[in-house]
XYZ file of C-alpha atoms in Angstrom:
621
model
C -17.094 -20.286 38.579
C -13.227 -20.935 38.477
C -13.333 -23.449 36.142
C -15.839 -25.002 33.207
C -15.291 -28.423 31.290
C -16.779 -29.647 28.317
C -16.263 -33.345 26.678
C -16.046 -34.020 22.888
C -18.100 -36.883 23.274
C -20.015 -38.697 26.330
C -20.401 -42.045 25.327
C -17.205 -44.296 25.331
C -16.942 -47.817 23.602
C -17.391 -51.331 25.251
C -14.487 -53.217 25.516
C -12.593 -50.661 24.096
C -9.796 -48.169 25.753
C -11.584 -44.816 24.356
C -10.400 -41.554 24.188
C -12.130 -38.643 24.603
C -11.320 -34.861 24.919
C -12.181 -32.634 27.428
C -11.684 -29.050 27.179
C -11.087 -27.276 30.647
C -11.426 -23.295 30.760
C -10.018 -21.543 34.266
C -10.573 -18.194 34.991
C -8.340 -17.017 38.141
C -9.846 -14.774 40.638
C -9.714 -11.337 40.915
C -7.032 -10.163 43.080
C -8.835 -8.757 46.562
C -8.219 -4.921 46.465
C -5.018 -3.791 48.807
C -4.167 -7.814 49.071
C -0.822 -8.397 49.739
C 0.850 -10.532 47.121
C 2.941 -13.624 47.575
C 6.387 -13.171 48.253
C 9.018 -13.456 45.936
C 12.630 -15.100 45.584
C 13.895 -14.040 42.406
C 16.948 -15.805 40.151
C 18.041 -13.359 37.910
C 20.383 -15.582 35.270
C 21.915 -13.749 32.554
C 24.103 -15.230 29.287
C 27.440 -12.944 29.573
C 29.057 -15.163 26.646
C 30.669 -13.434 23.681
C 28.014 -13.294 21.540
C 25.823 -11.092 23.807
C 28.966 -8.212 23.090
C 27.801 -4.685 22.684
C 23.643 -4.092 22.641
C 22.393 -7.112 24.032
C 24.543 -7.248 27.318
C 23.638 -3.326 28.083
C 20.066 -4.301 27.835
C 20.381 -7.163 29.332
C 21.881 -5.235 32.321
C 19.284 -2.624 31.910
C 15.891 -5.324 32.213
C 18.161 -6.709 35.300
C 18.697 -3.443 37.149
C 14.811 -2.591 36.193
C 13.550 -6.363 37.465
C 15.027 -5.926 41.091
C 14.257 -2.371 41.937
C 10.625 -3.519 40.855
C 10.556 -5.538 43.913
C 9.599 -5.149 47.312
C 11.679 -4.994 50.699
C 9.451 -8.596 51.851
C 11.141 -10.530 48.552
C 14.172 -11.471 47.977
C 16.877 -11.822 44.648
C 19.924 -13.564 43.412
C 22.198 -12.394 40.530
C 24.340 -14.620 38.708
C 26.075 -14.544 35.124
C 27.739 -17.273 32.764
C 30.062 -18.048 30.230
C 32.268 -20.847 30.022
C 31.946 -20.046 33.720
C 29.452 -19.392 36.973
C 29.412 -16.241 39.070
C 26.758 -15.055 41.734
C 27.353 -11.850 41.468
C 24.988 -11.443 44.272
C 23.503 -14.094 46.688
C 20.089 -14.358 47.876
C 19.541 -11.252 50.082
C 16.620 -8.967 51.074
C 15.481 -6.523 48.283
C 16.446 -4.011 51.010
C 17.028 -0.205 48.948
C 20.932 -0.505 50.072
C 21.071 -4.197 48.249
C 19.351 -3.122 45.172
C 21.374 -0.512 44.885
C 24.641 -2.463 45.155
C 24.056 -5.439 43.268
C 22.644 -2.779 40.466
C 26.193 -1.315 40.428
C 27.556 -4.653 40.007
C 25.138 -5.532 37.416
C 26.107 -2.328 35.466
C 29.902 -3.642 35.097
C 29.197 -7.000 33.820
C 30.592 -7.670 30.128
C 30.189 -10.414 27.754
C 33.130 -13.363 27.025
C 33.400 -16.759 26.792
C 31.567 -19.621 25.821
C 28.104 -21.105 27.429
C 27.500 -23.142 30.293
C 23.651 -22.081 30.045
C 22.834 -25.243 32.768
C 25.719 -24.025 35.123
C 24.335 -20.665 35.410
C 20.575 -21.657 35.426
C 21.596 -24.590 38.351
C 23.308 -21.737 40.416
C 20.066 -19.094 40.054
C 17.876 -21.875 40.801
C 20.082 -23.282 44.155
C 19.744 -19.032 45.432
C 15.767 -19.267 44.875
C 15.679 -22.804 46.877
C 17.278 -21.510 49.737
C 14.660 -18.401 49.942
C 11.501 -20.755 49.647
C 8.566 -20.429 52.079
C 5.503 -20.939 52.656
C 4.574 -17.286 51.809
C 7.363 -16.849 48.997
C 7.458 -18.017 45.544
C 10.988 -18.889 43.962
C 11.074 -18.032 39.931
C 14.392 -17.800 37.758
C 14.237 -15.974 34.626
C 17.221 -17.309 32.367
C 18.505 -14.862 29.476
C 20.170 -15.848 26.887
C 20.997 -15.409 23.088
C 22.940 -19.242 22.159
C 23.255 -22.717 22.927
C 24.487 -24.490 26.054
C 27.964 -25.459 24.535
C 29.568 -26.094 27.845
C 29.110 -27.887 30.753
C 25.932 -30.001 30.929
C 24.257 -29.399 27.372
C 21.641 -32.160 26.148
C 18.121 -30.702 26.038
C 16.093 -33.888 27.477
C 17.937 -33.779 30.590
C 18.495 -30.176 31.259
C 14.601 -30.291 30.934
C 14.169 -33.153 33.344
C 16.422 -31.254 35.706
C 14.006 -28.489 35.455
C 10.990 -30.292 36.084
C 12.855 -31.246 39.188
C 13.173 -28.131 39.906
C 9.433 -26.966 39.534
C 8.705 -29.616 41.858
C 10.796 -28.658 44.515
C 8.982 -25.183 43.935
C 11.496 -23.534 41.953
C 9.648 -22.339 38.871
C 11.871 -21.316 35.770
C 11.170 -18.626 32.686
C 13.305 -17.862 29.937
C 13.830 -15.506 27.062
C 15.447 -16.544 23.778
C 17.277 -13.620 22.077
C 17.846 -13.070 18.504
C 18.471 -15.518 15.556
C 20.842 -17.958 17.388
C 19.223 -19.267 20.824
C 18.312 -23.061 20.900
C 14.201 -22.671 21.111
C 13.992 -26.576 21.737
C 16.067 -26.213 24.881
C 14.887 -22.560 26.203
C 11.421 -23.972 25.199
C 11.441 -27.295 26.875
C 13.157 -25.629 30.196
C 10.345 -22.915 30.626
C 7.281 -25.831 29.522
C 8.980 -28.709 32.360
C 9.885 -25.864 34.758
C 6.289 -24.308 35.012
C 7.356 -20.974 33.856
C 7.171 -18.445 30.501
C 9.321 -18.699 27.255
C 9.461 -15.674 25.309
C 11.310 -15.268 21.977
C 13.274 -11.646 21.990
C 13.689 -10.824 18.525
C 15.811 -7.838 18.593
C 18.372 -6.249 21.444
C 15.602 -3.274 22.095
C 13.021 -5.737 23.276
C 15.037 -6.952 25.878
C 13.897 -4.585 28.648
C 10.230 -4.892 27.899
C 9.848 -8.665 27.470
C 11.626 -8.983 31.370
C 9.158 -6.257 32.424
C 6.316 -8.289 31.166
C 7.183 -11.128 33.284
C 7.672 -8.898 35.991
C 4.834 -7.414 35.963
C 3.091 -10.925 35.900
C 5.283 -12.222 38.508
C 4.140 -9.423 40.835
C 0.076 -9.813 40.197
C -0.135 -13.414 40.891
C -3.594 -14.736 42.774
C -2.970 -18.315 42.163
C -0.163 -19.376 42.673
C 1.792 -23.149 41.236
C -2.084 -24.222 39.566
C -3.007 -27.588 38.993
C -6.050 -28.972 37.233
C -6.606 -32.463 39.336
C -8.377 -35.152 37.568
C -10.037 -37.809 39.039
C -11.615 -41.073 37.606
C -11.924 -44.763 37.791
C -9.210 -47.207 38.374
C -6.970 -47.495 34.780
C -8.391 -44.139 33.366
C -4.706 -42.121 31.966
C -4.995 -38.209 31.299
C -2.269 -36.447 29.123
C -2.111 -32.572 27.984
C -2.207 -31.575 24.085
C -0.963 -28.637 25.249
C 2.032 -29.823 27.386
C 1.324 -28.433 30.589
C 3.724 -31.149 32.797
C 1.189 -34.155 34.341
C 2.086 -36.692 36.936
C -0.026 -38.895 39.011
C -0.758 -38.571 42.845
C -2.204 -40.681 44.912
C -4.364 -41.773 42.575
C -5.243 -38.587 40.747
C -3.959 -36.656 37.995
C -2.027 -33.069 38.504
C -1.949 -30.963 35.463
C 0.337 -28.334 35.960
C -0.668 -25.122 34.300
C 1.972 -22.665 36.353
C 1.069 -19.619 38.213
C -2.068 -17.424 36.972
C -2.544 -13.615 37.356
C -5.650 -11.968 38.829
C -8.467 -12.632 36.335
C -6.315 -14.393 33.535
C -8.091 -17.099 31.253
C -6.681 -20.360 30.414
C -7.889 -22.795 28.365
C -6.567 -26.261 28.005
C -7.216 -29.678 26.578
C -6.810 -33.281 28.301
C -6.856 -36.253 26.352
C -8.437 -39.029 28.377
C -8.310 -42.509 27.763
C -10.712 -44.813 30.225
C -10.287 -48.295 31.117
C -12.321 -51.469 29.144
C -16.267 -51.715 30.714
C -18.873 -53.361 30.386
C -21.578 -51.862 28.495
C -24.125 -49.815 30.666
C -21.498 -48.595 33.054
C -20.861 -44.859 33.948
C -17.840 -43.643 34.100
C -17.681 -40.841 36.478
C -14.521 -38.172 36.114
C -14.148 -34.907 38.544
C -11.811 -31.705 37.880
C -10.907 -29.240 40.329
C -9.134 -26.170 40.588
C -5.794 -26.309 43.292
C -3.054 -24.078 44.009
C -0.233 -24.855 46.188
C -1.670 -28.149 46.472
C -4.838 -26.913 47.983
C -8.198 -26.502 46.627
C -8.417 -23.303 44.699
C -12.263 -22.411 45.312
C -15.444 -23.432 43.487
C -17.076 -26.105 43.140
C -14.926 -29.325 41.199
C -16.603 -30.232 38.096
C -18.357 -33.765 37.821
C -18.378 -35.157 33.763
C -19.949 -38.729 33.510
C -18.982 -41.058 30.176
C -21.554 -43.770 29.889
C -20.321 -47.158 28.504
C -21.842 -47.719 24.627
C -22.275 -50.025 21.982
C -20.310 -49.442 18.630
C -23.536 -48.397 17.126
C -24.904 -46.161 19.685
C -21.120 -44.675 19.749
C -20.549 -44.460 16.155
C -24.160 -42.181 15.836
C -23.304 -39.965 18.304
C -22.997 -36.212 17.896
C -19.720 -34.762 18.752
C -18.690 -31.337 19.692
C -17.795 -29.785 16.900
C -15.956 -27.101 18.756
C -13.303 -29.155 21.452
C -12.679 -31.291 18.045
C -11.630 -28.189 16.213
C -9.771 -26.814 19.431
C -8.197 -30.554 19.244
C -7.246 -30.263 15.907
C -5.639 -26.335 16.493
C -3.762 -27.391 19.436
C -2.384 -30.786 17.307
C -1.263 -28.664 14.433
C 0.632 -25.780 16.596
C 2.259 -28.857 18.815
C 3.276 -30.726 15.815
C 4.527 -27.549 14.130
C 6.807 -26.858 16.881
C 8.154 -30.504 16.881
C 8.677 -30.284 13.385
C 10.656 -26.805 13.380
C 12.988 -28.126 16.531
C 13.850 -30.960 13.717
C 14.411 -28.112 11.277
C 16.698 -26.690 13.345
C 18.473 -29.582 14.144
C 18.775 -30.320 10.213
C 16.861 -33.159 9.963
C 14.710 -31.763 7.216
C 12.991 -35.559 6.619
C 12.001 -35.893 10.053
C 10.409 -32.539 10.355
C 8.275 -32.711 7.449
C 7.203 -36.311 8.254
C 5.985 -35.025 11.506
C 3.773 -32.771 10.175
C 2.264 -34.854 7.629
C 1.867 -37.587 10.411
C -0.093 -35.234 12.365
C -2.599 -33.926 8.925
C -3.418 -37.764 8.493
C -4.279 -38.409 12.375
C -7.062 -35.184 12.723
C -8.617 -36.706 9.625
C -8.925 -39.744 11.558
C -9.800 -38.094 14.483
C -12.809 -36.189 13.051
C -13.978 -37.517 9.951
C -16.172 -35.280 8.005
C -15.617 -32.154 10.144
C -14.503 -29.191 7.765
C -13.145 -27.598 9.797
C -10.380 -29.925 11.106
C -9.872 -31.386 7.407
C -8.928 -27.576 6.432
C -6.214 -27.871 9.441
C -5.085 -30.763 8.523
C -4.753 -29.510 4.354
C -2.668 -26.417 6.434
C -0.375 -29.355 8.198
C 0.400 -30.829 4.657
C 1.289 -27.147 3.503
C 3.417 -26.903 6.118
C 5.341 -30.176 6.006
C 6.447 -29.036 2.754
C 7.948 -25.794 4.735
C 9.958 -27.421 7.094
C 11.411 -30.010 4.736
C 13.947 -27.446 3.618
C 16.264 -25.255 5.332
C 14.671 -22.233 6.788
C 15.478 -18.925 7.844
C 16.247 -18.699 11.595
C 14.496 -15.850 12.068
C 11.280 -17.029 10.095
C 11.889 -20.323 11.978
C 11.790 -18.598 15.953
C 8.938 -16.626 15.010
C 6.823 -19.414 13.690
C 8.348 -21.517 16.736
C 7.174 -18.990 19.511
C 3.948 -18.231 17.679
C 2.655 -22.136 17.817
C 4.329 -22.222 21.101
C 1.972 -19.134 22.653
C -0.706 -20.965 21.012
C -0.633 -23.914 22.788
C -0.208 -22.700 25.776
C -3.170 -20.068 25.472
C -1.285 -16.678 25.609
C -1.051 -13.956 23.097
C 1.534 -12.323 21.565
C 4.994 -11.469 23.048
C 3.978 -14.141 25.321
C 1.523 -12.260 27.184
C -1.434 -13.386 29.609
C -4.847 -13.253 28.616
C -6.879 -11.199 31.182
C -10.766 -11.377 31.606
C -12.165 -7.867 30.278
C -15.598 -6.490 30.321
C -15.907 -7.453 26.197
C -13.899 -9.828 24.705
C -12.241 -8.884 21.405
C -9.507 -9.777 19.474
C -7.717 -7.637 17.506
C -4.985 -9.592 15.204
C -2.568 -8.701 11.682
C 0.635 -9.007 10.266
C 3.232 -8.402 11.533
C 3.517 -4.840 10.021
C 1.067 -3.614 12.722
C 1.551 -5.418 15.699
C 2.985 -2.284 17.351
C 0.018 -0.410 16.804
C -2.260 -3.443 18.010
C -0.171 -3.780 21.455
C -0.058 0.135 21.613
C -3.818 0.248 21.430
C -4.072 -2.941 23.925
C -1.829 -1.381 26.460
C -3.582 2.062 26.356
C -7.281 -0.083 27.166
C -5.610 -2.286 29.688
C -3.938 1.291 31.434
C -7.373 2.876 31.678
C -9.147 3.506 34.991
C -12.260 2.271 33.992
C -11.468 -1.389 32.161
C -13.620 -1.871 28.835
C -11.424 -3.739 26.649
C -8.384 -6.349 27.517
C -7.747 -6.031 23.764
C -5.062 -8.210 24.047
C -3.002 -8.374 20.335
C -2.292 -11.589 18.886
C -0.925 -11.797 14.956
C -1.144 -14.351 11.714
C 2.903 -15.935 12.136
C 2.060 -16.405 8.645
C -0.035 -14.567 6.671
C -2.625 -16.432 5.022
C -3.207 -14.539 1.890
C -0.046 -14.902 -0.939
C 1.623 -11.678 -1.541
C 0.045 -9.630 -4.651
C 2.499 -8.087 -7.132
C 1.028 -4.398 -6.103
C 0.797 -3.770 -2.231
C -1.391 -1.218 -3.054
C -3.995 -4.039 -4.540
C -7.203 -4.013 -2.682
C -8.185 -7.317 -0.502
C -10.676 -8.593 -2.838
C -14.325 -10.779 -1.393
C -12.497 -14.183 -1.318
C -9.732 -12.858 0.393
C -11.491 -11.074 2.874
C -13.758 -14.498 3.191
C -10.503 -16.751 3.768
C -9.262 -14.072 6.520
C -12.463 -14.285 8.415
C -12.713 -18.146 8.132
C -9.163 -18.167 9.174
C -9.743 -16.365 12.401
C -12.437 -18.139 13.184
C -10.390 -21.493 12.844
C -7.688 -19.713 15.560
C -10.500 -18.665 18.105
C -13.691 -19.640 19.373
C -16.423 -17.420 18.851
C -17.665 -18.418 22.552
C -14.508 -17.407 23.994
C -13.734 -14.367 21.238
C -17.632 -12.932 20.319
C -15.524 -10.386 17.875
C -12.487 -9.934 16.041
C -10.847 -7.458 14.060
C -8.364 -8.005 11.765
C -5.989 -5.161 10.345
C -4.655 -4.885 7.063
C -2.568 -2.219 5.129
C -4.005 -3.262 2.269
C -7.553 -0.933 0.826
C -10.247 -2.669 1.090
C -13.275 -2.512 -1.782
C -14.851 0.590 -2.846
C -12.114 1.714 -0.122
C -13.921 1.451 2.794
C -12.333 1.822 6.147
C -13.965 -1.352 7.077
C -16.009 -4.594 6.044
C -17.724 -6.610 8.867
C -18.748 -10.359 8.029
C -21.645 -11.240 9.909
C -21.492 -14.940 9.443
C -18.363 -15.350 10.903
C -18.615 -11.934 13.881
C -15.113 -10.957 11.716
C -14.332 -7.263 10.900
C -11.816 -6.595 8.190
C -10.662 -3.463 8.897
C -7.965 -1.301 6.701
C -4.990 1.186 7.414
C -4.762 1.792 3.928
C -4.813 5.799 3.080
C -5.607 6.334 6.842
C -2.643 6.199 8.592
C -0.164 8.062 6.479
C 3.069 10.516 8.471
C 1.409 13.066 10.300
C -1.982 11.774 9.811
C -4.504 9.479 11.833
C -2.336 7.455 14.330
C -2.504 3.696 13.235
C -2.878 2.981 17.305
C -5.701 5.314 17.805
C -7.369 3.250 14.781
C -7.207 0.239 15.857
C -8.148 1.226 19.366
C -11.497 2.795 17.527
C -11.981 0.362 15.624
C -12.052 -1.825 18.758
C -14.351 -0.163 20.293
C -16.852 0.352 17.150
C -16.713 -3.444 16.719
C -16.423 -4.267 20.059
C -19.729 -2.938 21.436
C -21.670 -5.463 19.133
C -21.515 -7.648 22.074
C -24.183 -5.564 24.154
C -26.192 -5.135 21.038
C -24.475 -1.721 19.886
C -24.297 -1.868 16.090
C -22.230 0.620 13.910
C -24.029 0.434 10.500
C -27.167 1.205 12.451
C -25.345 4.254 15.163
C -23.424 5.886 12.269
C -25.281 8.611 11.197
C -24.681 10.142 7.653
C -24.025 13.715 8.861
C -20.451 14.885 10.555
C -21.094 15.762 14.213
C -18.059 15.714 15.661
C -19.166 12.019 16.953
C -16.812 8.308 17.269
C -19.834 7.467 15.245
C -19.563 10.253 12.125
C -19.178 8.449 9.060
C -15.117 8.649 8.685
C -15.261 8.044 5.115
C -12.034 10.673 4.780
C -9.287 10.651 6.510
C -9.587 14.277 7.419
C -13.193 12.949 8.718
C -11.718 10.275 10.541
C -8.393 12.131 12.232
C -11.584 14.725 13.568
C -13.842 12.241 14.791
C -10.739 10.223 16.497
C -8.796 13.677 17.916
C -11.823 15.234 19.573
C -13.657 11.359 20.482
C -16.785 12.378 21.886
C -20.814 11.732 21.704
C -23.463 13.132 19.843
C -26.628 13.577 22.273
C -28.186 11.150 20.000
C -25.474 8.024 20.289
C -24.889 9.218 24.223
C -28.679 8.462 24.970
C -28.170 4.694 22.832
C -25.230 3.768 24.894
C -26.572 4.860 28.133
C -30.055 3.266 27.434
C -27.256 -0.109 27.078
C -25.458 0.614 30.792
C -22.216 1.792 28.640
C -22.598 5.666 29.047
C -21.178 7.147 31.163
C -18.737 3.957 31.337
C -16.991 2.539 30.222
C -17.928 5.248 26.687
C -15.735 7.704 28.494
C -12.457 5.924 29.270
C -12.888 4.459 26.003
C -13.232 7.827 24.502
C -10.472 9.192 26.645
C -7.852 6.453 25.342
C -9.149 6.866 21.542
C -8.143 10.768 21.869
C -5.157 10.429 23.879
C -3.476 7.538 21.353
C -4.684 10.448 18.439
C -3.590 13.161 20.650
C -0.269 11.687 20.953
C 0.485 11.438 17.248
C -0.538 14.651 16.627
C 2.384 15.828 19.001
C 0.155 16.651 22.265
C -3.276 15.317 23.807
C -6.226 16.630 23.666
């Protein structure tokens, strides 16, 4: 089924304009095998002002030259560059070989100058996209750029508006904020109202792979401009915690949650607030899935609210989950609010935003411990944003609450439906080796683990004096009641979360039942020229992972070496063996086949564990 709902609460108040939340979860369908894809008009819009000079323009030139040879001779693509002023360096043509080819020689000579008319040179790509639209082809402009819009047309409210305009006319817009100076409010704000991606580029390097995620998204779509359409009784008004764009329609609600790729999940909130009835009355309310403004497939989804006394209302149970998933998506939204301020040096109004927001979710869920330990975060971080920040500290926290809200993981990335679901999530330290690890599952013939990466922004644990300390039992317990505050053990069954820090009695890992949370630890493993921290995690993944079908380490491990992924690895000679050579005992083969998992997905999984240690070690396998 396309899409589920689920309602905090079912009963609504007499004579009273209640709210109530209803979560939504979409999962797009599977792109048919040897379907053709929509076609594509592509805006490529690139910031050739002064500060992009040196690194950033070359690899800015580089992810341009790389985004239209990616493309096929049906779509077509626009070039254009700005700085104080506009150029299409090449119009909408056919992304025929002999027009790739020239515009990428043009691309190749363009240098950075000038000042930034960031609206000019969006409002050109997006006029070459319009003027390729079709019924079969999908217009997107991706809009790089490393500053402010200093030039030309330059307040944020309406360059957004303008881009909602845009996404209505079917031009779709995604942007990429680079380095320490971009405006995040305005690059932000465009992507959110124009039904695209923001991503936050950190450094020059990352240029070419953050373009050739989109791409690669762009190219895989199988729905195409979604909408979640709500329908209800006359005076009922729907808005979106998470800020996909909403307008009304003949009498229904459109929720506009952009275009999904083949088997992404999405998850989303909608506050709705019904009209005054009598008591007794049902209150019926339907969601369906559409895509281009037709029905998407599946069956909608019917939710009825029945009409209730204050009594009968003020007894009755609530879903303790949507009110926690409330209470997530309220702090992340007001967080971003409140760092825009920052940024905008209004220090008062930034913190007074975020303690706003800690006293509403105690009103909103009284009692729930959950949401008050969200709301103690909120006041933690009011106290944050009341001062200046650093700009770099400040982007990273902005596009982490950002990806948040708007369900992806990190670097902006989709979250695809896998055959198990877990998370694997640290600091920032080991990030590469979490998205090394993810892309080596998500490249593997046989698909076992999405293992999408995600990280803490900020670290929840304060810094000991020795980094060599070991995690002690409370810290371990706030970690795995932290993660379990971020995501929903129905939509994440088990997560793993890295640390470089040793863990007790140095084990390699600790695994906290309560909670489905492993803590699992780099420290003394992963030294130069020893166990690769990507081939780790991805075994760690997979030893964790397979608790969802029943497959539990402590009882596969056996306390002999036999060259097994489930020998005891209590060295880190042990554990480079086990990981370099990554096979199955005849003991642990017959367990996981007796489970459907042997021969797959075991072997792929096996096959990326030794290639990721193979690879380290300076050849595979």
């Amino acid at each position: 089924m396309p899409i589920r709902a689920r309602a905090d609460r079912s009963l609504v108040r007499a004579g009273a304009r209640s709210r109530r939340v209803v979560r939504v979860d979409v999962t797009a369908p599977e792109a048919a095998q040897g379907a053709e894809r929509p076609r594509l008009a592509l805006s490529l819009v690139l910031d050739r002002s002064g500060s992009m000079e040196g690194k950033k323009i070359e690899l800015a030139r580089e992810a341009a030259v790389s985004a239209i040879r990616s493309l096929g001779e049906r779509d077509r693509f626009a070039v254009v560059v700005y700085d104080h002023r506009v150029d299409v360096l090449q119009a909408a043509v056919d992304a025929s070989a002999q027009s790739v080819d020239a515009a990428a020689r043009t691309i190749e000579r363009v240098e950075a100058l000038g000042s930034t008319d960031l609206h000019g040179g969006w409002e050109a790509g997006c006029r070459e996209a319009f003027g390729s639209i079709s019924d079969q082809r999908l217009a997107r402009v991706l809009l790089l750029s490393d500053g402010l819009a200093n030039h030309g047309l330059t307040d944020r409210g309406e360059i957004a508006r303008r881009a909602s305009e845009r996404r209505l006319s079917g031009v779709t817009t995604s942007t990429f904020g680079i380095g320490a100076d971009y405006d995040e409010g305005l690059l932000s704000s465009m992507a959110e109202a124009g039904g695209g991606n923001f991503r936050y580029v950190a450094t020059a390097g990352e240029i070419p792979r953050y373009v050739s995620d989109e791409m690669s998204e762009v190219l895989a779509l199988s729905l195409p401009e979604a909408e979640i359409e709500v329908r209800g009784p006359e005076g009922l008004e729907v808005e979106c915690p998470n800020e996909f764009p909403v307008r009304r329609v003949d009498g229904a609600f459109h929720v506009a949650i952009g275009s999904l790729v083949s088997e992404q999940r999405l998850s989303l909130l909608l506050d709705v607030r019904f009209p005054q009835a009598p008591e007794g009355d049902a209150l019926p309310v339907r969601l369906g899935l559409r895509s281009r403004g037709e029905p998407a497939g599946g069956e909608p989804v019917d939710l009825v609210f029945t009409v209730a006394g204050h009594e009968a209302n003020d007894r009755q149970p609530a879903d303790e989950e949507v009110q926690r998933e409330r209470a997530r998506v309220e702090e992340k939204r007001s967080l971003r609010k409140a760092l825009e301020l920052n940024r905008d040096g209004d220090y008062r109004g930034a913190a007074a935003v975020a303690v706003k927001a800690a006293e509403q979710l105690l009103l909103y869920a009284p009692g729930n411990p959950e949401v008050e330990a969200i709301s103690g975060r909120l006041g933690e971080e009011a106290e944050k944003v009341s001062r200046e920040m650093n700009p770099v500290t400040r982007k990273l926290l902005h596009a982490g609450a950002y990806y948040s809200i708007k369900g992806r993981a990190v670097r902006g990335t989709t979250v695809i439906r896998s055959r198990f679901r877990t998370m694997t999530t640290a600091r920032l330290d080991l990030i590469p080796a979490l998205e090394e690890a993810a892309e080596a599952y998500r490249a593997a013939p046989v698909q076992s683990f999405g293992g999408y990466p995600d990280l803490f922004v900020e670290w929840p644990l304060p810094e000991p004096p020795d980094a060599r300390a070991p995690l002690t039992a409370s810290d371990e317990d706030l970690l795995a009641s932290e993660v379990r505050v971020l995501w929903r053990p129905d939509q994440i069954p088990v997560t793993v979360v890295f640390t470089s820090r040793p863990l007790a009695g140095a084990a390699p890992w600790h695994w906290h039942e309560d909670l489905c949370v492993a803590i699992a630890s780099t420290a003394g493993l992963c030294a130069p020229g020893g166990v690769s921290p990507s081939a780790f995690v991805a075994y760690q993944t997979f030893l964790h992972g397979l608790r969802e079908r029943g497959i539990v380490p402590e009882e596969m491990t056996h306390p002999e070496d036999r060259g097994c992924l489930y020998d005891p690895c209590t060295t880190r000679e042990g554990l480079e063996r086990a990981l370099s050579t990554a096979t199955f005992c005849d003991e642990c083969r017959q367990v996981l086949e007796r489970a459907g998992l042997f021969p797959e997905p075991a072997l792929s999984i096996a096959d990326v564990i030794r290639s990721l240690a193979g690879a380290a070690a300076g050849g595979v396998n």
